[in-house]
Coordinates of C-alpha atoms in Angstrom, one line a residue:
M659 CA 18.7 67.1 -111.9
N660 CA 15.2 67.9 -110.0
T661 CA 15.3 66.8 -106.8
K662 CA 11.7 67.8 -106.0
N663 CA 11.0 65.0 -108.7
Y664 CA 13.8 62.6 -107.1
F665 CA 11.9 62.7 -103.7
S666 CA 8.3 62.6 -105.0
I667 CA 6.2 59.3 -104.4
D668 CA 2.8 59.2 -106.2
A669 CA 0.1 57.6 -104.4
N670 CA 0.1 54.3 -106.2
Q671 CA 3.6 53.6 -105.0
I672 CA 2.9 55.0 -101.7
F673 CA 0.0 52.2 -102.0
R674 CA 2.6 49.9 -102.7
I675 CA 4.9 50.0 -100.0
L676 CA 2.1 49.7 -97.7
I677 CA 0.6 47.3 -98.6
I678 CA 4.4 45.1 -98.5
L679 CA 4.7 46.8 -94.8
I680 CA 1.3 45.8 -93.0
P681 CA 2.5 42.0 -92.6
F682 CA 5.1 44.0 -90.6
I683 CA 2.9 46.6 -89.2
Y684 CA 0.7 43.7 -88.1
T685 CA 3.7 41.1 -86.7
F686 CA 5.4 44.3 -84.9
L687 CA 1.8 45.6 -83.3
G688 CA 1.4 41.9 -82.0
Y689 CA 4.5 41.6 -80.7
L690 CA 3.9 44.4 -78.8
V691 CA 0.4 43.1 -77.4
N692 CA 2.1 40.2 -76.7
E693 CA 4.7 41.5 -74.6
R694 CA 1.9 44.1 -72.9
E695 CA 0.2 41.1 -72.0
K696 CA 3.4 38.7 -70.5
Y697 CA 4.2 42.0 -68.8
L698 CA 0.8 42.7 -67.1
I699 CA 1.2 38.4 -66.3
R700 CA 3.9 39.1 -64.4
L701 CA 3.0 42.4 -63.1
K702 CA -0.1 40.6 -61.8
E703 CA 1.7 37.2 -60.4
S704 CA 4.5 39.6 -58.7
E705 CA 1.7 41.1 -57.1
E706 CA -0.2 37.6 -55.8
K707 CA 3.6 36.5 -54.8
H708 CA 3.9 39.8 -53.3
R709 CA 0.4 39.4 -51.6
T710 CA 1.1 35.9 -50.3
L711 CA 4.2 36.6 -49.1
S712 CA 2.8 39.6 -47.1
Q713 CA -0.1 37.3 -45.8
S714 CA 2.5 34.1 -45.3
L715 CA 4.5 36.9 -43.0
V716 CA 1.3 38.3 -41.3
L717 CA 0.5 34.2 -40.8
F718 CA 4.2 33.2 -39.4
R719 CA 4.1 36.1 -37.2
K720 CA 0.6 35.7 -36.0
T721 CA 1.2 32.0 -35.3
F722 CA 4.5 32.5 -33.2
E723 CA 2.6 35.2 -31.3
T724 CA -0.8 33.4 -30.5
M725 CA 1.8 29.9 -29.8
Q726 CA 2.0 29.2 -25.9
L727 CA 5.6 27.5 -27.0
G728 CA 8.5 30.3 -26.1
V729 CA 10.0 31.2 -29.5
T730 CA 13.3 33.4 -29.5
I731 CA 15.6 33.9 -32.6
T732 CA 19.0 35.4 -32.0
D733 CA 21.8 36.4 -34.7
L734 CA 25.2 34.2 -34.4
Q735 CA 26.5 36.5 -31.1
G736 CA 23.0 35.8 -29.4
K737 CA 21.2 38.9 -29.4
I738 CA 18.0 38.6 -29.6
L739 CA 16.6 39.6 -32.9
Y740 CA 12.8 38.5 -32.4
T741 CA 11.0 36.9 -29.3
N742 CA 7.2 35.7 -28.9
Q743 CA 5.1 37.1 -26.5
A744 CA 5.1 33.6 -24.8
D745 CA 8.4 33.4 -24.5
A746 CA 8.8 37.4 -23.2
A747 CA 5.8 36.1 -20.7
M748 CA 7.2 33.0 -19.3
H749 CA 10.2 34.7 -18.1
G750 CA 8.4 38.0 -16.8
Y751 CA 9.9 40.1 -19.4
T752 CA 8.1 42.0 -22.1
V753 CA 8.8 41.8 -25.7
E754 CA 10.1 45.3 -26.0
E755 CA 12.6 44.4 -23.3
L756 CA 14.5 41.2 -24.8
I757 CA 14.8 42.8 -28.2
G758 CA 18.4 43.3 -28.5
K759 CA 19.5 41.9 -25.5
D760 CA 21.7 38.3 -25.2
V761 CA 20.2 35.7 -24.6
R762 CA 22.0 34.2 -22.1
L763 CA 20.3 36.4 -19.7
F764 CA 17.8 33.3 -19.3
A765 CA 20.2 31.3 -17.9
P766 CA 21.4 30.9 -14.2
P767 CA 25.0 32.2 -13.8
E768 CA 26.4 28.5 -13.1
M769 CA 24.5 27.3 -16.7
S770 CA 25.5 30.1 -18.8
N771 CA 28.0 28.3 -20.7
P772 CA 27.6 30.4 -24.9
M773 CA 25.5 28.5 -27.3
T774 CA 27.5 29.0 -30.7
A775 CA 25.7 27.8 -34.1
E776 CA 29.2 25.6 -34.3
R777 CA 27.5 23.5 -31.9
I778 CA 23.9 23.2 -32.2
E779 CA 25.3 22.1 -35.9
S780 CA 27.2 19.3 -34.2
F781 CA 23.9 17.3 -32.4
G782 CA 22.0 18.4 -35.6
R783 CA 18.3 19.8 -33.9
W784 CA 19.9 20.4 -30.6
R785 CA 17.0 19.6 -27.9
R786 CA 17.4 18.9 -24.2
E787 CA 16.2 20.1 -20.7
S788 CA 17.6 22.8 -19.0
I789 CA 17.2 25.4 -16.2
N790 CA 16.1 29.0 -17.0
K791 CA 15.8 32.3 -15.1
R792 CA 13.1 34.8 -15.0
K793 CA 13.2 38.5 -14.2
D794 CA 12.5 38.2 -10.6
G795 CA 15.9 35.8 -10.1
S796 CA 13.8 32.4 -9.5
T797 CA 14.5 29.9 -11.8
F798 CA 12.4 27.1 -13.6
P799 CA 12.5 23.7 -15.9
V800 CA 12.6 23.7 -19.6
M801 CA 12.8 21.9 -22.5
L802 CA 14.6 23.2 -25.0
M803 CA 14.9 22.9 -29.1
S804 CA 17.5 24.9 -31.0
D805 CA 17.8 24.8 -34.8
V806 CA 20.4 27.4 -37.0
V807 CA 18.7 29.5 -39.6
K808 CA 20.0 29.5 -42.9
D809 CA 20.1 31.8 -46.1
I810 CA 19.3 31.3 -49.7
N811 CA 22.9 30.5 -49.7
S812 CA 22.8 28.1 -47.0
Q813 CA 25.3 30.3 -44.6
T814 CA 24.0 30.2 -41.1
I815 CA 22.6 33.8 -40.1
G816 CA 21.0 32.7 -36.9
I817 CA 19.6 30.6 -33.9
I818 CA 15.8 29.7 -33.6
T819 CA 14.9 28.1 -30.1
T820 CA 11.5 26.8 -28.7
C821 CA 11.2 27.1 -24.9
E822 CA 8.7 24.8 -23.0
D823 CA 8.1 25.5 -19.4
I824 CA 8.0 22.0 -17.8
T825 CA 7.4 23.2 -14.0
T826 CA 3.4 20.7 -13.8
R827 CA 5.5 17.8 -15.8
K828 CA 8.2 17.5 -13.6
Q829 CA 6.5 18.0 -10.3
F830 CA 4.3 15.4 -11.8
E831 CA 7.3 12.8 -12.6
D832 CA 8.8 13.7 -8.9
Q833 CA 5.5 12.5 -7.5
I834 CA 5.4 9.4 -9.3
I835 CA 8.9 8.7 -8.1
Y836 CA 8.0 9.4 -4.9
L837 CA 5.2 7.2 -4.6
A838 CA 7.5 4.4 -6.0
Y839 CA 9.7 4.8 -3.1
H840 CA 7.3 5.5 0.0
D841 CA 4.0 4.2 1.5
T842 CA 1.2 6.2 0.5
L843 CA -0.3 6.2 4.0
T844 CA 2.4 7.3 6.0
S845 CA 4.8 8.8 3.7
L846 CA 7.5 6.5 5.2
P847 CA 9.7 4.7 2.6
N848 CA 8.5 1.3 1.9
R849 CA 10.6 -1.6 0.9
Y850 CA 11.8 -0.7 -2.7
L851 CA 13.8 2.3 -0.8
L852 CA 14.8 0.5 2.6
K853 CA 16.5 -2.0 0.1
D854 CA 18.6 0.4 -1.9
R855 CA 19.3 2.7 2.0
L856 CA 20.2 -0.6 3.0
R857 CA 22.3 -1.7 0.4
Q858 CA 24.4 1.7 0.8
A859 CA 24.2 0.8 4.7
I860 CA 26.0 -2.2 3.9
A861 CA 28.7 -1.0 1.7
M862 CA 29.5 1.8 3.9
A863 CA 29.7 -0.2 7.0
K864 CA 31.9 -2.5 5.2
Q865 CA 34.2 0.8 4.4
H866 CA 34.6 1.8 7.9
N867 CA 34.3 -1.8 9.7
Q868 CA 30.9 -0.5 11.6
I869 CA 27.8 -2.2 12.5
V870 CA 24.3 -2.3 10.7
A871 CA 21.3 -3.0 12.8
I872 CA 17.7 -3.5 11.4
L873 CA 14.7 -3.4 14.0
F874 CA 11.6 -5.5 12.6
L875 CA 8.6 -3.9 14.1
D876 CA 5.3 -5.7 13.8
L877 CA 2.2 -4.5 16.3
D878 CA 0.9 -6.2 18.8
H879 CA -3.1 -7.2 18.4
F880 CA -3.3 -4.6 15.8
K881 CA -6.5 -6.6 13.8
G882 CA -7.9 -6.4 17.3
I883 CA -7.6 -2.4 16.5
N884 CA -9.3 -2.9 13.1
D885 CA -11.8 -5.2 14.1
T886 CA -13.1 -2.8 17.2
F887 CA -12.4 0.4 15.8
G888 CA -12.8 -0.1 12.2
H889 CA -9.8 0.0 9.4
D890 CA -10.5 3.7 9.3
M891 CA -9.7 4.5 12.5
G892 CA -6.7 1.5 12.2
D893 CA -5.2 3.5 9.6
M894 CA -5.1 7.2 11.4
L895 CA -3.3 4.8 14.3
L896 CA -1.2 3.7 11.8
K897 CA -0.2 7.2 10.6
A898 CA 0.3 8.5 14.2
I899 CA 2.8 5.7 15.2
A900 CA 4.6 6.1 11.9
D901 CA 4.9 9.6 13.0
R902 CA 5.9 9.1 16.2
I903 CA 8.5 6.4 15.4
A904 CA 10.2 8.8 12.5
K905 CA 10.2 12.1 15.0
F906 CA 11.7 9.6 17.9
V907 CA 14.5 8.1 15.6
R908 CA 15.0 12.1 14.1
A909 CA 15.3 13.3 17.4
G910 CA 18.2 10.7 18.6
D911 CA 19.9 9.9 15.6
T912 CA 19.1 12.6 12.9
V913 CA 17.3 10.7 9.7
A914 CA 17.6 12.9 6.7
R915 CA 17.4 12.1 3.3
L916 CA 20.7 9.5 2.0
S917 CA 23.7 11.2 0.3
T918 CA 26.8 9.5 -1.2
E919 CA 28.6 11.3 1.6
S920 CA 27.1 10.3 4.6
L921 CA 24.4 7.7 6.4
E922 CA 21.6 8.3 8.1
N923 CA 18.6 6.1 10.1
T924 CA 15.8 5.4 8.3
V925 CA 12.3 4.9 9.4
A926 CA 10.4 2.4 6.9
R927 CA 6.8 0.7 6.3
L928 CA 7.0 -2.6 5.2
G929 CA 2.8 -2.8 4.6
G930 CA 0.2 -3.7 7.0
D931 CA 1.3 -3.0 10.7
E932 CA 5.4 -3.8 9.9
F933 CA 7.6 -1.3 10.4
I934 CA 11.5 -0.9 9.6
I935 CA 14.2 0.8 11.6
L936 CA 17.5 1.1 9.9
L937 CA 20.3 1.7 12.5
T938 CA 23.9 2.7 10.2
E939 CA 26.2 3.9 13.3
I940 CA 26.1 1.4 16.1
N941 CA 29.4 0.6 17.9
I942 CA 28.0 -2.7 19.7
E943 CA 25.0 -4.4 19.8
Q944 CA 23.5 -2.8 23.1
D945 CA 23.3 0.5 21.0
A946 CA 20.8 -1.8 18.9
A947 CA 18.7 -3.3 22.5
A948 CA 18.8 0.2 23.8
V949 CA 17.2 1.6 20.8
A950 CA 14.6 -1.2 20.7
Q951 CA 13.6 -0.5 24.3
R952 CA 13.2 3.2 23.7
V953 CA 11.2 2.2 21.1
L954 CA 8.6 0.0 23.0
D955 CA 8.7 2.7 25.6
M956 CA 7.4 5.3 23.6
L957 CA 5.0 3.2 21.8
S958 CA 3.7 2.4 25.3
E959 CA 2.2 5.7 25.7
P960 CA -1.8 5.8 24.6
F961 CA -2.7 7.2 21.2
T962 CA -5.4 9.8 21.1
I963 CA -7.1 8.6 17.6
G964 CA -10.6 10.8 17.5
N965 CA -12.4 11.0 20.4
N966 CA -10.8 7.3 21.7
E967 CA -7.5 6.7 24.0
I968 CA -6.0 3.5 22.4
F969 CA -2.9 1.5 23.5
I970 CA -0.9 -0.5 21.4
N971 CA 2.3 -2.6 21.9
A972 CA 4.6 -3.9 19.8
S973 CA 7.4 -6.9 19.2
I974 CA 10.3 -6.2 17.5
G975 CA 13.0 -8.5 16.4
I976 CA 17.0 -7.3 15.3
S977 CA 19.5 -8.5 13.0
L978 CA 22.9 -7.3 13.0
Y979 CA 25.3 -6.9 9.9
P980 CA 27.9 -8.6 9.4
H981 CA 27.1 -11.0 11.9
D982 CA 23.9 -12.1 10.8
G983 CA 24.4 -11.6 7.3
E984 CA 26.0 -9.8 4.6
D985 CA 23.1 -9.3 1.8
I986 CA 19.8 -7.3 2.8
D987 CA 17.3 -10.4 2.3
T988 CA 19.5 -12.5 4.4
L989 CA 19.2 -9.6 7.1
L990 CA 15.4 -9.0 6.6
K991 CA 14.4 -12.1 6.7
K992 CA 16.2 -13.1 9.9
A993 CA 14.9 -9.6 11.6
D994 CA 11.7 -11.2 10.8
I995 CA 12.8 -14.4 12.7
A996 CA 13.0 -12.7 15.4
M997 CA 10.5 -11.1 15.5
Y998 CA 8.2 -13.7 15.4
H999 CA 9.7 -15.3 18.4
T1000 CA 9.3 -12.1 20.4
K1001 CA 5.7 -12.8 19.8
D1002 CA 6.4 -16.6 20.8
M1003 CA 7.9 -15.2 23.8
G1004 CA 4.8 -13.0 24.9
R1005 CA 5.7 -9.9 22.8
N1006 CA 5.7 -6.5 23.8
S1007 CA 9.7 -7.2 23.8
F1008 CA 12.7 -7.4 21.7
H1009 CA 15.2 -10.2 20.9
F1010 CA 18.3 -10.8 18.9
Y1011 CA 18.2 -13.2 16.1
S1012 CA 19.7 -16.6 17.0
E1013 CA 19.8 -19.5 15.0
S1014 CA 17.9 -21.5 17.3
M1015 CA 15.3 -19.0 16.4
N1016 CA 15.6 -20.4 12.7
I1017 CA 15.5 -23.7 13.6
A1018 CA 12.2 -23.0 15.1
I1019 CA 10.7 -21.0 12.4
S1020 CA 10.9 -23.9 9.8
E1021 CA 9.5 -26.2 12.2
R1022 CA 6.4 -23.3 12.2
Y1023 CA 6.5 -22.9 8.2
A1024 CA 6.4 -26.8 8.2
I1025 CA 3.1 -27.0 10.2
E1026 CA 2.0 -24.2 8.2
S1027 CA 2.7 -26.2 5.1
K1028 CA 1.0 -29.1 6.5
L1029 CA -1.7 -27.6 8.0
R1030 CA -3.0 -26.3 4.4
K1031 CA -3.5 -29.7 3.2
A1032 CA -4.8 -31.6 7.0
L1033 CA -8.4 -30.6 5.8
E1034 CA -8.6 -32.4 2.6
R1035 CA -6.6 -35.4 4.2
N1036 CA -9.3 -35.7 6.9
E1037 CA -6.3 -35.7 9.4
F1038 CA -8.5 -33.4 11.7
Q1039 CA -10.4 -35.2 14.6
L1040 CA -13.3 -34.4 17.2
F1041 CA -12.4 -35.3 20.9
Y1042 CA -15.0 -34.3 23.7
Q1043 CA -15.1 -33.7 27.3
P1044 CA -18.0 -33.6 29.4
Y1045 CA -19.5 -31.3 31.5
V1046 CA -21.4 -32.5 34.7
D1047 CA -24.4 -31.1 37.0
V1048 CA -22.4 -30.3 40.5
S1049 CA -25.3 -31.8 42.1
N1050 CA -25.4 -35.3 40.9
G1051 CA -22.8 -36.2 38.5
R1052 CA -25.0 -36.5 35.7
I1053 CA -23.6 -35.5 32.1
I1054 CA -25.6 -32.6 31.2
G1055 CA -23.3 -31.4 27.7
L1056 CA -20.0 -32.1 25.9
E1057 CA -17.4 -29.9 24.7
S1058 CA -16.1 -30.4 21.4
L1059 CA -11.7 -30.1 21.5
I1060 CA -10.0 -30.3 17.7
R1061 CA -6.8 -32.7 17.2
W1062 CA -4.5 -32.9 14.6
I1063 CA -3.3 -36.3 13.7
Q1064 CA -0.9 -36.5 10.9
I1065 CA -1.7 -39.2 8.6
D1066 CA 2.3 -39.4 7.4
S1067 CA 3.8 -39.7 11.1
M1068 CA 0.1 -40.5 13.4
E1069 CA 1.9 -37.7 15.5
E1070 CA -0.4 -35.4 17.5
V1071 CA 0.0 -31.9 16.6
L1072 CA -1.1 -29.7 19.8
P1073 CA -3.9 -27.1 19.0
N1074 CA -1.5 -24.4 21.0
M1075 CA 0.9 -25.2 17.9
F1076 CA -1.3 -25.1 14.9
I1077 CA -4.7 -22.8 16.3
P1078 CA -2.4 -19.4 16.3
I1079 CA -1.3 -20.5 13.0
A1080 CA -4.7 -21.0 11.5
E1081 CA -5.7 -17.5 13.2
E1082 CA -2.9 -15.7 11.5
T1083 CA -3.1 -17.8 7.8
G1084 CA -7.3 -17.2 8.1
L1085 CA -7.3 -21.2 7.6
I1086 CA -9.3 -21.0 11.2
V1087 CA -12.5 -20.1 9.0
P1088 CA -12.4 -23.6 7.0
I1089 CA -11.1 -25.5 9.8
G1090 CA -14.2 -23.8 12.1
E1091 CA -16.9 -24.6 9.9
W1092 CA -15.5 -28.4 9.6
V1093 CA -16.0 -28.1 13.4
I1094 CA -19.1 -27.0 14.0
R1095 CA -20.3 -29.3 11.2
T1096 CA -18.4 -32.1 12.6
A1097 CA -20.2 -31.5 16.2
C1098 CA -23.4 -31.1 15.0
T1099 CA -23.2 -34.1 12.8
Q1100 CA -22.0 -36.2 15.9
N1101 CA -24.7 -34.9 18.1
K1102 CA -27.2 -35.5 15.8
A1103 CA -26.2 -39.0 15.6
W1104 CA -26.2 -39.4 19.3
H1105 CA -29.7 -38.4 19.4
T1106 CA -30.7 -40.4 16.2
A1107 CA -29.1 -43.6 18.5
G1108 CA -31.9 -43.0 21.5
F1109 CA -29.0 -41.1 23.6
E1110 CA -31.0 -38.2 26.1
P1111 CA -30.3 -34.6 24.3
M1112 CA -27.7 -33.0 25.3
P1113 CA -25.9 -29.8 23.6
V1114 CA -22.4 -29.8 22.1
T1115 CA -20.1 -26.9 22.8
V1116 CA -18.0 -25.2 19.8
N1117 CA -15.1 -23.3 20.5
I1118 CA -14.9 -20.3 17.8
S1119 CA -12.5 -18.0 17.1
G1120 CA -12.7 -13.8 16.7
I1121 CA -11.8 -14.3 13.2
Q1122 CA -14.6 -16.7 12.2
F1123 CA -17.3 -14.5 14.4
R1124 CA -16.4 -11.6 12.6
R1125 CA -16.7 -12.6 9.0
K1126 CA -20.0 -11.0 8.0
D1127 CA -21.5 -14.6 6.6
F1128 CA -21.2 -16.2 10.2
V1129 CA -24.7 -16.3 10.9
E1130 CA -26.1 -17.5 7.7
T1131 CA -23.2 -20.4 8.0
V1132 CA -24.1 -21.5 11.3
A1133 CA -27.7 -21.9 10.3
Q1134 CA -26.9 -23.4 7.3
I1135 CA -25.0 -26.6 9.0
L1136 CA -27.7 -26.8 11.4
S1137 CA -30.4 -27.2 8.4
E1138 CA -28.4 -29.7 6.6
V1139 CA -27.6 -31.6 9.6
S1140 CA -31.5 -31.4 11.0
L1141 CA -30.2 -30.6 14.1
D1142 CA -32.4 -28.6 17.1
P1143 CA -30.5 -25.5 17.3
Q1144 CA -31.1 -25.9 21.1
Y1145 CA -28.3 -28.7 21.2
L1146 CA -25.8 -26.4 19.8
E1147 CA -23.6 -24.2 21.9
L1148 CA -21.0 -21.7 20.7
E1149 CA -17.9 -20.9 23.3
L1150 CA -16.5 -17.6 23.0
T1151 CA -13.2 -15.4 24.9
E1152 CA -14.7 -12.7 27.2
S1153 CA -12.1 -10.3 25.2
T1154 CA -13.8 -11.5 21.8
I1155 CA -17.1 -10.7 22.6
M1156 CA -16.1 -6.8 23.7
Q1157 CA -14.5 -6.3 20.2
K1158 CA -17.2 -4.3 18.1
T1159 CA -19.5 -4.8 21.2
E1160 CA -22.9 -3.9 18.8
E1161 CA -22.0 -6.5 16.6
T1162 CA -21.2 -8.6 18.5
V1163 CA -25.2 -8.1 19.7
D1164 CA -26.6 -8.2 16.6
K1165 CA -25.3 -11.5 15.8
F1166 CA -25.9 -13.0 19.5
K1167 CA -29.8 -11.7 18.5
K1168 CA -29.9 -13.4 15.5
L1169 CA -28.3 -16.7 17.3
K1170 CA -30.5 -16.7 20.2
A1171 CA -33.9 -16.0 17.7
M1172 CA -32.5 -19.3 15.9
G1173 CA -32.3 -21.1 19.1
V1174 CA -28.6 -21.6 19.4
R1175 CA -26.9 -21.1 22.8
I1176 CA -24.1 -18.7 23.3
S1177 CA -21.3 -19.1 26.3
I1178 CA -18.3 -16.6 27.9
D1179 CA -15.3 -19.2 28.2
D1180 CA -12.2 -18.2 30.0
F1181 CA -14.6 -16.0 32.1
G1182 CA -12.7 -13.3 34.3
T1183 CA -9.5 -13.1 32.7
G1184 CA -10.5 -10.7 30.2
Y1185 CA -12.2 -6.9 30.4
S1186 CA -16.2 -7.4 30.3
S1187 CA -18.4 -4.3 31.4
L1188 CA -21.2 -5.9 33.0
S1189 CA -23.2 -2.7 31.7
Y1190 CA -22.7 -4.7 28.1
L1191 CA -22.4 -8.1 29.7
K1192 CA -26.0 -7.1 30.3
R1193 CA -27.2 -7.0 27.1
F1194 CA -25.7 -10.6 25.7
P1195 CA -28.0 -12.8 25.1
L1196 CA -26.0 -15.4 26.7
S1197 CA -27.0 -18.8 28.2
T1198 CA -23.2 -19.7 30.0
L1199 CA -20.8 -18.3 31.9
K1200 CA -17.4 -20.6 32.3
I1201 CA -15.2 -19.9 34.8
D1202 CA -11.3 -20.0 33.9
R1203 CA -9.3 -22.8 35.5
T1204 CA -6.6 -20.1 36.9
F1205 CA -9.3 -19.5 39.2
I1206 CA -10.8 -23.1 40.4
Q1207 CA -7.3 -24.0 41.2
D1208 CA -6.0 -23.5 45.4
V1209 CA -9.9 -22.3 45.6
D1210 CA -8.9 -22.2 49.7
K1211 CA -6.8 -18.9 48.7
D1212 CA -8.0 -15.8 47.3
N1213 CA -9.2 -17.3 44.3
A1214 CA -12.0 -19.1 46.2
T1215 CA -13.4 -15.3 46.7
I1216 CA -13.3 -14.5 43.2
A1217 CA -14.9 -17.8 41.5
K1218 CA -18.0 -17.2 44.3
A1219 CA -17.9 -14.0 43.0
I1220 CA -18.2 -15.3 39.6
I1221 CA -20.7 -18.1 40.2
A1222 CA -22.9 -14.8 41.9
L1223 CA -23.1 -13.1 38.9
G1224 CA -23.8 -15.4 36.4
H1225 CA -26.8 -16.1 38.8
S1226 CA -27.8 -12.8 38.9
L1227 CA -27.9 -12.9 35.2
N1228 CA -29.7 -15.9 35.2
L1229 CA -27.1 -17.4 33.3
K1230 CA -25.6 -21.0 34.1
V1231 CA -22.4 -21.4 35.4
I1232 CA -19.7 -24.1 34.6
A1233 CA -16.1 -24.6 36.4
E1234 CA -13.4 -25.6 33.7
G1235 CA -9.8 -27.8 34.9
V1236 CA -11.6 -29.4 37.9
E1237 CA -8.9 -31.8 38.9
T1238 CA -9.8 -32.2 42.8
K1239 CA -12.5 -33.7 45.0
Q1240 CA -12.2 -30.7 47.0
Q1241 CA -12.7 -28.1 43.9
A1242 CA -15.7 -30.5 43.3
A1243 CA -17.0 -29.9 47.2
F1244 CA -16.2 -26.0 46.9
L1245 CA -18.4 -25.7 43.7
S1246 CA -21.1 -28.0 45.3
E1247 CA -21.0 -26.1 48.1
H1248 CA -21.8 -22.5 46.3
D1249 CA -24.3 -23.7 44.1
C1250 CA -22.0 -24.3 40.5
D1251 CA -24.4 -25.4 38.1
G1252 CA -21.6 -27.4 36.2
M1253 CA -18.2 -28.5 36.0
Q1254 CA -15.5 -29.5 33.5
G1255 CA -12.6 -31.2 33.9
C1256 CA -9.7 -34.7 34.5
L1257 CA -11.9 -35.5 37.4
I1258 CA -15.2 -36.0 35.6
S1259 CA -13.2 -37.7 32.6
A1260 CA -10.0 -36.4 29.8
P1261 CA -11.2 -35.7 26.3
L1262 CA -12.2 -38.7 24.4
D1263 CA -13.2 -39.6 20.6
A1264 CA -16.3 -39.9 19.7
N1265 CA -16.6 -43.3 20.3
K1266 CA -15.4 -43.7 24.1
I1267 CA -17.9 -40.9 24.6
T1268 CA -20.3 -43.4 22.6
G1269 CA -19.6 -45.8 25.9
L1270 CA -19.5 -43.7 28.0
L1271 CA -23.2 -42.4 27.5
K1272 CA -23.8 -45.8 27.7
G1273 CA -23.2 -46.4 31.2
K1274 CA -19.8 -48.9 30.3

């Protein structure tokens, strides 16, 4: 066999074979090309994923690095694997100092309980307030939120914790709480904190069979301070008073924050010019009395506010647990009642609560309730008391005096019973306007009836006079009634005109320019300065009745001096309270211009005055 011939293939055979193999070759080449393209795509996707992952890692790191919130990642043993700049700086470290350290170095010793993954997972995402420690040992409040870190097989591999410094927020919250329980002006406890401390004091006293005393303190005539010196000065005085009382009580009885273990005495401000002193360790009621007297003595010392030396007194009412009640509101109410009783008894003193006071205060509240309806029910009536020329007995004027006759009972309520209440409640303003209008209307009627024109005097409350619209109100009433202003005389007390003297002078000048007369009532009982008195455009001085009684004694000298003073200032001088011929003779002898009192006539209603004017 010729092997050479056996293996020889002619060209035609080769061609035929190639023709057969070409489809397979193309298919194989296509497969190779396709696989190469898939490889290139996969390679490109892998590169893209790697680039995206790298970018994500950079973004992740950059995000954590620029966060103001602290971020720390630890392993399951608490070793710090990562921390951002904010967290390191917050705790006073560098990042390098923290990597590899135990995370519990942030916790104060008393709060170094281990934070395990199991504990966090039991809470879910664990958010809590805590206290962290800085490198220098100082501590600060933080808000922490921890979560576990898991791998692709859901196995816990670490813990990530965010940390926020909440110092500012806690300070703000503390400030809000402080303001809610303290008076903003004096920083003393307010009514809410007082009640909380009183509640604890009662519970402690009940347990140990002790006495609790409440001293309800109200400043006397504080409104006059505001009217005279202004509200800013009044506020400064209140702060000085609060400081003095608080220091006094602390010095004598150790006042501090209350705890569950002990109770301390408390000074609180209820608002306005009212203060409470809560005494917790009282064995007998005389202990409370001694404290009250020391407080009054302490307040009697002058206060220097700016360039002014101010004197102030106070009235104190005292209630005792358990004698006067066993609940907070009852004890406060009864101390308040006792304080008002002190004011009624002359002020600048103290009184313990008694049931008789409660009856009196109930009557007072009843008067106040009825007083609010008296105007609309037309229960007020004006009486008039004439004053005469001392030389000839001729009537030269009338003083209007308000009377309150209750419709239901037809009983008369005396002015000294309802005028102070009207002033305290502000009702004196509408009542005072009614008096001016009624007096002017009646005087106009007498003029129209042909009687000789003469002035009618109206007593003006200091509260009414201090109103900004007082002069305008008087002008409006005179216009409505069509009364010549010279026949209206406004009468104010000496003490009233000496408050806010510049404002008083301004109002007096405006009234005088209108033609209205102005007189000073009860002259000699106040504290007028002659330099100021010369500045007031006055018409009349009225000598207080106390200087007319017993004119054969020392009072005669004072009465003569007032008459001489009035005439030296070109003022008319009228003596009040003239009851005897001896008094009238004295006034005539010393050239007093006019006199008023029961010797001449008691106060009469308008009809009887009309008869008097007719000579009947």
